[in-house]
Short mmCIF file of C-alpha atoms in Angstrom, two decimals:
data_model
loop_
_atom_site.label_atom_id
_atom_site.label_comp_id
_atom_site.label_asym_id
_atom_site.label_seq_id
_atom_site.Cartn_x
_atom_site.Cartn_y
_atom_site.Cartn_z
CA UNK A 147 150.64 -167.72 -32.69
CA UNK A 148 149.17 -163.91 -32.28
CA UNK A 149 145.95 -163.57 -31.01
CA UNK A 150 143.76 -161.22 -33.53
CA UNK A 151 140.66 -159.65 -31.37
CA UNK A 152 137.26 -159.31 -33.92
CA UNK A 153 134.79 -156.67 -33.49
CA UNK A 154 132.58 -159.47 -31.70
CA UNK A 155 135.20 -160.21 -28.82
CA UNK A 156 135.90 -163.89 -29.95
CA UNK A 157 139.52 -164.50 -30.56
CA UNK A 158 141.14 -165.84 -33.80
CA UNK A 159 145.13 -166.81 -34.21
CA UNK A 160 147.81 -165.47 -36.93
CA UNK A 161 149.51 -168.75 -37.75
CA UNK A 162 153.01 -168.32 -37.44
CA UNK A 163 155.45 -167.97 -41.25
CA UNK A 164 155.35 -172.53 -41.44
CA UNK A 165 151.55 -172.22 -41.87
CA UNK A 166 150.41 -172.10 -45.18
CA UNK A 167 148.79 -168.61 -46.09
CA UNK A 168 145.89 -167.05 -47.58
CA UNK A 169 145.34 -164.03 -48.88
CA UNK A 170 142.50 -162.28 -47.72
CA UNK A 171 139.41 -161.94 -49.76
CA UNK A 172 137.65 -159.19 -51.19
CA UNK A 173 134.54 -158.36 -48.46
CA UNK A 174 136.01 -161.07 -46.29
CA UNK A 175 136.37 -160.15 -42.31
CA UNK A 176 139.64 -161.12 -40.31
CA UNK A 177 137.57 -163.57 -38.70
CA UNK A 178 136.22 -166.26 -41.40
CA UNK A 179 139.47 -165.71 -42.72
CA UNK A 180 141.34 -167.26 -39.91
CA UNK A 181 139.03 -169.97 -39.62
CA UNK A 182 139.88 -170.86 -43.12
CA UNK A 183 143.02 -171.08 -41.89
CA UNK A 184 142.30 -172.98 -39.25
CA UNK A 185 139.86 -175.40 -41.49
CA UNK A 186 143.04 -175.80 -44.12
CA UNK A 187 145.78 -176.50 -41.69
CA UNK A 188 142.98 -179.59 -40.15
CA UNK A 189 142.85 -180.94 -43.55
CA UNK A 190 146.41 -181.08 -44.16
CA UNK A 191 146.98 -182.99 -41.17
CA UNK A 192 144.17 -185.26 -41.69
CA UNK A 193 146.54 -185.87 -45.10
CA UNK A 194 143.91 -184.43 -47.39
CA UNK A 195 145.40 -181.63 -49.70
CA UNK A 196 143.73 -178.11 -49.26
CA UNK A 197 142.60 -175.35 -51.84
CA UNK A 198 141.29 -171.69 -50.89
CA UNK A 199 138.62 -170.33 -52.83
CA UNK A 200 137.69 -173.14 -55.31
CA UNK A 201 135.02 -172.26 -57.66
CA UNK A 202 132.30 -174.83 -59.36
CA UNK A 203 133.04 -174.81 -63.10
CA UNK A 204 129.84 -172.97 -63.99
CA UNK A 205 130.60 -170.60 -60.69
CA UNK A 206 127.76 -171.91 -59.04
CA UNK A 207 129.56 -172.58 -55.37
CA UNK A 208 133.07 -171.36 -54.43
CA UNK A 209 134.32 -173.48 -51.33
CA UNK A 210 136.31 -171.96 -49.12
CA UNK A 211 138.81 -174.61 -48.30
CA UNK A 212 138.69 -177.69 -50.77
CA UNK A 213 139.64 -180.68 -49.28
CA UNK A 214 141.07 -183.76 -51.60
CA UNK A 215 142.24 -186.67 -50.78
CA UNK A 216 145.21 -187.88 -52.04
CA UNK A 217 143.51 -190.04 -54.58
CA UNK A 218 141.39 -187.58 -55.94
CA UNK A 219 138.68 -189.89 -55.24
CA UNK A 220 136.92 -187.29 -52.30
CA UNK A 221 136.28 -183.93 -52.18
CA UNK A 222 135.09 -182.44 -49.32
CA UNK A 223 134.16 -178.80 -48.85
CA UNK A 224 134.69 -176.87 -45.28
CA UNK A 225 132.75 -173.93 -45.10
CA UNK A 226 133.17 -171.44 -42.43
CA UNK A 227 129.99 -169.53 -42.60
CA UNK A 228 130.05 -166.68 -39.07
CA UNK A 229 127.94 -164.18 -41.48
CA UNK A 230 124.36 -164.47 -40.51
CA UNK A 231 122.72 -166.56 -43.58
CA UNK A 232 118.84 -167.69 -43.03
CA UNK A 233 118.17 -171.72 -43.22
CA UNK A 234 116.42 -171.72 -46.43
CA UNK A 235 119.52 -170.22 -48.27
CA UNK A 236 122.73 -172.47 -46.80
CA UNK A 237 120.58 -175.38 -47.85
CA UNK A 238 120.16 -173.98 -51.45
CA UNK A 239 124.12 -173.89 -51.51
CA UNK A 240 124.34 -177.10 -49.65
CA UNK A 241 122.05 -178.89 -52.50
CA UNK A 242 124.45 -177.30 -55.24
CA UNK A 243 127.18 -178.87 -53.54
CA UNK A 244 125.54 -182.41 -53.54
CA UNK A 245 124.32 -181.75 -57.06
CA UNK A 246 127.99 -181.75 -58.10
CA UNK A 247 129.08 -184.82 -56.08
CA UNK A 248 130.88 -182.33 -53.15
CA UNK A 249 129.97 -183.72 -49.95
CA UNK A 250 130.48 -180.04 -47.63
CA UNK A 251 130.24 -179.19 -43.70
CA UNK A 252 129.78 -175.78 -42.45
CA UNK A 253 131.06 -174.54 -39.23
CA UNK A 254 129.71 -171.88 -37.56
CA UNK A 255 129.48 -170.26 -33.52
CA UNK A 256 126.51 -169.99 -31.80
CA UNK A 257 123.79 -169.32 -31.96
CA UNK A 258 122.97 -169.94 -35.39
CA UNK A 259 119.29 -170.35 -36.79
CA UNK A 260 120.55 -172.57 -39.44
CA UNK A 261 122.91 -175.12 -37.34
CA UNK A 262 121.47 -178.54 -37.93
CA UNK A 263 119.49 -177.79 -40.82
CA UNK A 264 122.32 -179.15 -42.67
CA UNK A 265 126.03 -181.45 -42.28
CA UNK A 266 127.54 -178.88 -39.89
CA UNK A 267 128.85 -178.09 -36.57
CA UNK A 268 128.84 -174.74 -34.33
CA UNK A 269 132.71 -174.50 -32.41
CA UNK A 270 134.04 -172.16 -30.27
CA UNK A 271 137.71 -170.99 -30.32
CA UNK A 272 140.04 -171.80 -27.87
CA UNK A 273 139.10 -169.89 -24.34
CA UNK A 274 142.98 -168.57 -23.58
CA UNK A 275 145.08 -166.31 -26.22
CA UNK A 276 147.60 -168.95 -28.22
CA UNK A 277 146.73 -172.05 -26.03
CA UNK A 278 144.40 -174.77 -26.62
CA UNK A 279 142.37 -175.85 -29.38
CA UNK A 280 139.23 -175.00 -31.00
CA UNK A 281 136.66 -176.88 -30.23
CA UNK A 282 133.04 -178.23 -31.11
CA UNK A 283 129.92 -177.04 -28.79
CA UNK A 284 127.11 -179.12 -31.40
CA UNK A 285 127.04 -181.05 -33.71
CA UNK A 286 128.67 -184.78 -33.12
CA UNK A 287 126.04 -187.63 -31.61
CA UNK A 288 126.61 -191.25 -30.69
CA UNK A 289 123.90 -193.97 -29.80
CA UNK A 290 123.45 -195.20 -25.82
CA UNK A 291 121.09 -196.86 -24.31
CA UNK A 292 119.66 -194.68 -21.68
CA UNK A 293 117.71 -197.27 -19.25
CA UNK A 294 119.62 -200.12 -18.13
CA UNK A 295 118.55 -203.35 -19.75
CA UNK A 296 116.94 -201.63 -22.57
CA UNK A 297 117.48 -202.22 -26.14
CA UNK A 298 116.16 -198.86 -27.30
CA UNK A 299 119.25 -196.21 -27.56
CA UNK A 300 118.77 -192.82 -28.01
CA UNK A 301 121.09 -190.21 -29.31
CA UNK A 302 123.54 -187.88 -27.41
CA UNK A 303 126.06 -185.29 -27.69
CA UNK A 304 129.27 -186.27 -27.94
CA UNK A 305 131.15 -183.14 -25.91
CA UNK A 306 134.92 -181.60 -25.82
CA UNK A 307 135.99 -182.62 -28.77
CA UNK A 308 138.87 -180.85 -30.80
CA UNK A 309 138.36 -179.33 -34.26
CA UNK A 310 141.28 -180.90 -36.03
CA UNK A 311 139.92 -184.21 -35.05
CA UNK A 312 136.86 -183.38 -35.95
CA UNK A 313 137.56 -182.25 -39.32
CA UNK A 314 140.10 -185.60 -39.70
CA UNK A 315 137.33 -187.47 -38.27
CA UNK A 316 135.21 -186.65 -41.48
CA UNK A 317 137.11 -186.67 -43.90
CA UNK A 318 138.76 -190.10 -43.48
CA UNK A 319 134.99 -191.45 -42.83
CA UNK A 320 135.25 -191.84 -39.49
CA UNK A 321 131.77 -190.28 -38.96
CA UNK A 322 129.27 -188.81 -41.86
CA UNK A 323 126.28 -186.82 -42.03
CA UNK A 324 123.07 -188.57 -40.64
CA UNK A 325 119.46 -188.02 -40.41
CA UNK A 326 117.76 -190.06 -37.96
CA UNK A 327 115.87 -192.55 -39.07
CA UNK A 328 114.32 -194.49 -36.03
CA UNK A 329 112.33 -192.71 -33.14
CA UNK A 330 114.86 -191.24 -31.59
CA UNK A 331 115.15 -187.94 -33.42
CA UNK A 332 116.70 -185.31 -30.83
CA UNK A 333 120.03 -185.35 -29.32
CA UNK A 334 120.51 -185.16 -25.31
CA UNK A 335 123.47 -183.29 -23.99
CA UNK A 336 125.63 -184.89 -20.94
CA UNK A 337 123.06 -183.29 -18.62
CA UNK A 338 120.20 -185.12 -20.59
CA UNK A 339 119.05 -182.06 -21.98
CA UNK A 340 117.71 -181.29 -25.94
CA UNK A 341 121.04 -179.31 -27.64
CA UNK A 342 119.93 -175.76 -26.48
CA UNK A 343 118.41 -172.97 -27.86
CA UNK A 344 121.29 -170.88 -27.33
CA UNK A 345 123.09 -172.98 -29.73
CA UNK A 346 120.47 -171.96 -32.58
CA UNK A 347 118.47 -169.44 -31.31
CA UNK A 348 115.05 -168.43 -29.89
CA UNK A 349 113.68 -169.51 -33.20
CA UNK A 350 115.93 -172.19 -34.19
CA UNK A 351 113.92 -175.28 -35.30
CA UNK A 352 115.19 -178.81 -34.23
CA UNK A 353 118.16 -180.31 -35.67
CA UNK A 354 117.84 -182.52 -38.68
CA UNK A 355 121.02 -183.81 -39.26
CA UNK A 356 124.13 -184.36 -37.26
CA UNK A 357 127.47 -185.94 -38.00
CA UNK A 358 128.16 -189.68 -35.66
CA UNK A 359 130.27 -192.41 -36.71
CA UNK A 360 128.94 -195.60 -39.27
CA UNK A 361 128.37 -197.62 -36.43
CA UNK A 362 125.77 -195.58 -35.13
CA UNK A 363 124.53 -195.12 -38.19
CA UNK A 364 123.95 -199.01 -38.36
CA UNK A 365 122.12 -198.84 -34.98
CA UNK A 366 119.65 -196.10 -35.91
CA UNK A 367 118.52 -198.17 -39.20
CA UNK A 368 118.40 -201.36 -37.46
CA UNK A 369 115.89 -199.31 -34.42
CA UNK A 370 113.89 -198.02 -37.15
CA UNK A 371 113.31 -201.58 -39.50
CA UNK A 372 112.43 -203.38 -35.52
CA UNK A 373 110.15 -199.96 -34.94
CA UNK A 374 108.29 -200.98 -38.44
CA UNK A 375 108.25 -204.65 -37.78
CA UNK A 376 106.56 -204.19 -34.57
CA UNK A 377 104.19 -202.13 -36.46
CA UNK A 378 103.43 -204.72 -39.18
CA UNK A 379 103.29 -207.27 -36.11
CA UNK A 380 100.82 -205.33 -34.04
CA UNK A 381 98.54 -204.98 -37.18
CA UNK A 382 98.69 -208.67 -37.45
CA UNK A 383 97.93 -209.40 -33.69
CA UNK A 384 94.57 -207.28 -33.47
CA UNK A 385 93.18 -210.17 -35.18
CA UNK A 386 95.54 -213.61 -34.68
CA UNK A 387 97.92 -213.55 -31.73
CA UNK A 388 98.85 -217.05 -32.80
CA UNK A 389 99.59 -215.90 -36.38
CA UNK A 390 101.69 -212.61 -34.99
CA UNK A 391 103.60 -215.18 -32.89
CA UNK A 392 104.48 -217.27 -36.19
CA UNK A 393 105.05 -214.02 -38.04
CA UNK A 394 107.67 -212.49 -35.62
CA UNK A 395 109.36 -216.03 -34.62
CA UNK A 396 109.22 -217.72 -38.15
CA UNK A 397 108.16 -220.31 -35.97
CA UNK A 398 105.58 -222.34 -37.86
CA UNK A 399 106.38 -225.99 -36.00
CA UNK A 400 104.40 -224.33 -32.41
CA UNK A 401 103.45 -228.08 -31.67
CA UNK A 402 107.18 -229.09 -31.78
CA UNK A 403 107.80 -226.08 -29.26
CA UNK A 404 105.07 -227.18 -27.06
CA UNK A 405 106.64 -231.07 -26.73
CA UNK A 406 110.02 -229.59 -26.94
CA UNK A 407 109.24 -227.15 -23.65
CA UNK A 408 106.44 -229.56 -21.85
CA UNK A 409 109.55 -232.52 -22.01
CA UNK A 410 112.08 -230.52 -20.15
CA UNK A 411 110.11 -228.42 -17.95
CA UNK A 412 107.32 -231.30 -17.09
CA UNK A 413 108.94 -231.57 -13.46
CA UNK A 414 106.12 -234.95 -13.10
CA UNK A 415 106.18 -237.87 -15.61
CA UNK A 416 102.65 -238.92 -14.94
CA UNK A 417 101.42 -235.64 -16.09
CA UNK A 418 99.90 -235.66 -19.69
CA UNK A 419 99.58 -232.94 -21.97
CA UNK A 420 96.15 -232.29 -21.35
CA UNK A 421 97.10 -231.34 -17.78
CA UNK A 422 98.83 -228.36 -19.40
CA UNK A 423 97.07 -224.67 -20.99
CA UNK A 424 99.02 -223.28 -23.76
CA UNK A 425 98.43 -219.69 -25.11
CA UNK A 426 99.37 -216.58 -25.97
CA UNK A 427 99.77 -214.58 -22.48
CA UNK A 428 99.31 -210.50 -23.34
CA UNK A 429 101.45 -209.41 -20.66
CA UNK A 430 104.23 -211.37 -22.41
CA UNK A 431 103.45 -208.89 -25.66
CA UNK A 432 102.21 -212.76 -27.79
CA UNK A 433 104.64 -215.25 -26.29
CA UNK A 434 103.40 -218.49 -25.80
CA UNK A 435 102.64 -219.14 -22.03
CA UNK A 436 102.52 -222.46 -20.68
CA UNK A 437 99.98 -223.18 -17.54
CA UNK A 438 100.02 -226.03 -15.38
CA UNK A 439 96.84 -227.71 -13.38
CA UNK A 440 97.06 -228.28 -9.63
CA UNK A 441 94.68 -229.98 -7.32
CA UNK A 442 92.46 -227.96 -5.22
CA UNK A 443 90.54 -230.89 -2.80
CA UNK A 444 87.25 -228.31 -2.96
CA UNK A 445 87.57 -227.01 -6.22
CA UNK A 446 89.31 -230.34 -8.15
CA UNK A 447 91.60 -229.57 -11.40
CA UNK A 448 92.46 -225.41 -11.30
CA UNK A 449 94.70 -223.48 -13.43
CA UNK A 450 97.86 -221.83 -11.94
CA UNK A 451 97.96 -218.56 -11.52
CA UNK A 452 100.77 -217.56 -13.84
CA UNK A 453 102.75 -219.52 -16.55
CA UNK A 454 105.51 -221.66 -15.67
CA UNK A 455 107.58 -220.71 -18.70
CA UNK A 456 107.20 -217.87 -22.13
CA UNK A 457 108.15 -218.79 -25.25
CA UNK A 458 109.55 -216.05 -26.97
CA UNK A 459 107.65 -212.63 -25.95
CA UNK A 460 108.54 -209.94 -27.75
CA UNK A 461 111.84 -208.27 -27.15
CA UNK A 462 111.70 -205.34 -29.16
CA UNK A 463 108.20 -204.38 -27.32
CA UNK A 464 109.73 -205.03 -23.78
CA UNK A 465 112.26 -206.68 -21.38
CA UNK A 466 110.20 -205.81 -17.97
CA UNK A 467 107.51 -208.48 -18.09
CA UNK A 468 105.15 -208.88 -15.42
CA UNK A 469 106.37 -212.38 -13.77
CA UNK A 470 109.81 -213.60 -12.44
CA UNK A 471 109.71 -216.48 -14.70
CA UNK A 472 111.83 -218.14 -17.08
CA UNK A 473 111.61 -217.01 -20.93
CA UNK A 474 112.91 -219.31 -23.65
CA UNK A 475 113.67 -218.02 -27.02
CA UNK A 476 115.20 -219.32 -30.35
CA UNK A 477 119.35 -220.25 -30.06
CA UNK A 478 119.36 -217.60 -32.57
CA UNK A 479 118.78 -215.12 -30.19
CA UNK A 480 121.40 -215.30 -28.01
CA UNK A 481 123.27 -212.06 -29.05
CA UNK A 482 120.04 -210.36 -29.04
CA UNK A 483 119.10 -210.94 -25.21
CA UNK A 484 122.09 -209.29 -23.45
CA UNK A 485 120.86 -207.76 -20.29
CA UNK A 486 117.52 -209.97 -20.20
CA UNK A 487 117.61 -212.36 -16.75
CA UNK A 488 116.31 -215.40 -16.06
CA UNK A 489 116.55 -216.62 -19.92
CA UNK A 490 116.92 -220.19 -21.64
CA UNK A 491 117.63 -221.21 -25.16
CA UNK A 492 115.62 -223.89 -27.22
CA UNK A 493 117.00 -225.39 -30.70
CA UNK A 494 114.08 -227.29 -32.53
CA UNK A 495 116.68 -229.56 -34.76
CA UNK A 496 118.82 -231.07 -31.97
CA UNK A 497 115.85 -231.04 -29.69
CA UNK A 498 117.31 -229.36 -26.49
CA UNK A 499 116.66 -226.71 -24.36
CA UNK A 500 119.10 -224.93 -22.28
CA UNK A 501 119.73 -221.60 -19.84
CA UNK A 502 121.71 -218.78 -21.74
CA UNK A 503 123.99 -218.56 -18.52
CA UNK A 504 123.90 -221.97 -17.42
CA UNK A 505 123.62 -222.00 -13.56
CA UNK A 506 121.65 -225.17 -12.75
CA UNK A 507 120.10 -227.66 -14.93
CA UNK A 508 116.99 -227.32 -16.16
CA UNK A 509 115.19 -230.07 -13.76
CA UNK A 510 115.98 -228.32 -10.76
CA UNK A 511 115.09 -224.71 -12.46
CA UNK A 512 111.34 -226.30 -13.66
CA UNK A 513 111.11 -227.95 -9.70
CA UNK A 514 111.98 -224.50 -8.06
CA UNK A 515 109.65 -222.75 -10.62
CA UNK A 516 106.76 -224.89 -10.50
CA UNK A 517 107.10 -225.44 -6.23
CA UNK A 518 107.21 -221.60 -6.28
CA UNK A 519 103.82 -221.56 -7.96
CA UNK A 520 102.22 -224.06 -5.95
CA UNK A 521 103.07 -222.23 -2.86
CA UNK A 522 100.93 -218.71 -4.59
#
């Protein structure tokens, strides 16, 4: 290829006489004409077939490169936009586009006030005359969970990656549009910073939308239905902990817990029930915590200090809780508590309860926990 130099010092290539051509429009700079180039040739080896300059029946839009698949059944348009354009007018085109069933992504260089405001990414061409690839600065996120051991995942940029397999990448469906739904609304880069300003501007406002892959998609909706279930839960536990605990276990049998835990973890068959407390403990966010009774010679019967086991605290709300003690949850939530230590399983039906990562029964777990409390 021949490098072409623009006015603004970035560097465009003349695709050699295999490439398909375009010729160049009326007004149009050497610049976003090359990039159509460069958009076309992407979709064509994604498989998709590729148009220049297709026009909206009623001439309301006219994509640069078209991009159909070979079904007909998707159209995509890829819109190099490098002219300055403000935010309020690419997402008038953007919505005329969508009015007519045309899913679109612009692509654009930094820094760009309207990056983010709608399905599009900012790239950069390659850094050495007729090597390398152009590539994407913004623009592409994924889900990870930041803090070890936490279930909350927040979003990130995903960095270095080409623009042909970008451009394949959406139009096979391998990643789509997205605005975040759950709390995590801003995108860190590899150095855990927001996307920059430079990318957008001084005055750039955040970005609303970015383009990640279904599965992250999935996790995002999931964080923000748990985000509004702890809400409706919290609202509930102001005035009933023992109704929030029903309400986020779909537990309603809390007697058959109680025998269920007090029979395996009672390390003393001569203990009753009433030498056990039962409640809901608030540093275990409304898990049930079950107290012993010791013998004090001065003071007689006296409570333990902390619970010898939790009953299902809340997961979504935490997985630090205050105690080194053993939590049992639901058999249904064993996919749910990777990461979460010291943890056993109950199942109500077969009557059983059982550590998650079975490394000693549960006698001699219920004797080292309860001598451990003794000893406090």
């Amino acid at each position: 290829m021949t490098p072409v130099r623009s006015p603004r010092g970035l560097r465009f290539f003349r695709h050699g006489p295999r490439a398909p051509q375009c010729a160049l429009a009326r007004g149009e700079s050497i610049e976003h004409h090359m990039l159509k180039l460069e958009l076309a040739q992407a979709a064509r080896a994604a498989g998709f077939h590729a148009e220049y300059e297709v026009a909206a029946s009623d001439r309301s839009w006219r994509a640069d490169v078209m991009a159909t698949s070979a079904d007909g059944t998707r159209r995509i348009a890829l819109e190099a936009q490098l002219s300055p354009i403000t935010p309020e007018s690419i997402q008038a085109r953007t919505d005329r586009y969508e009015r007519d069933g045309v899913a679109v992504c612009w692509f654009g260089v930094a820094p760009s006030l309207w990056a983010g405001r709608v399905p599009s990414l900012l790239i950069s061409p390659p850094s050495d005359a007729g090597r390398g690839h152009w590539t994407v600065s913004a623009g592409i996120a994924r889900m990870l969970a930041i803090h070890e051991g936490s279930s909350f995942q927040q979003w990130v940029s995903v960095e270095d990656v080409n623009l042909t397999d970008a451009v394949a990448w959406i139009l096979n469906g391998r990643m789509g549009a997205h605005r975040p739904l759950s709390k995590a609304k801003s995108v860190h880069d590899s150095d855990g910073r927001l996307w920059p300003a430079e990318w957008v501007g001084s005055a750039g406002e955040p970005w609303l939308v970015w383009w990640t892959a279904p599965q992250y998609m999935d996790i995002d909706r999931k964080q923000d239905d748990d985000h509004r279930e702890q809400a409706r839960i919290a609202k509930i536990r102001a005035y009933d902990p023992r109704a929030a605990f029903r309400a986020r276990t779909g537990i309603e049998d809390i007697s058959g817990v109680e025998d269920l835990i007090l029979k395996q973890f009672n390390n003393n068959a001569t203990r009753s029930r009433n030498s056990f407390n039962i409640r809901v403990h608030p540093d275990y966010l409304d898990g049930l915590a079950f107290f012993g009774y010791r013998w004090d010679s001065g003071l007689g019967n006296i409570r333990d200090r902390e619970p010898f086991v939790v009953v299902c605290p809340d997961i979504l709300g935490s997985q630090r809780w205050v105690h080194d003690i053993p939590v049992a949850f639901p058999v249904a939530y064993h996919e749910r508590l990777a990461g979460v230590k010291n943890v056993w399983l109950f199942d109500l039906d077969k009557g059983v309860v059982f550590p998650a990562e079975p490394k000693e029964s549960a006698v001699s777990a219920a004797l080292a926990s309860w001598q451990s409390l003794k000893n406090t």
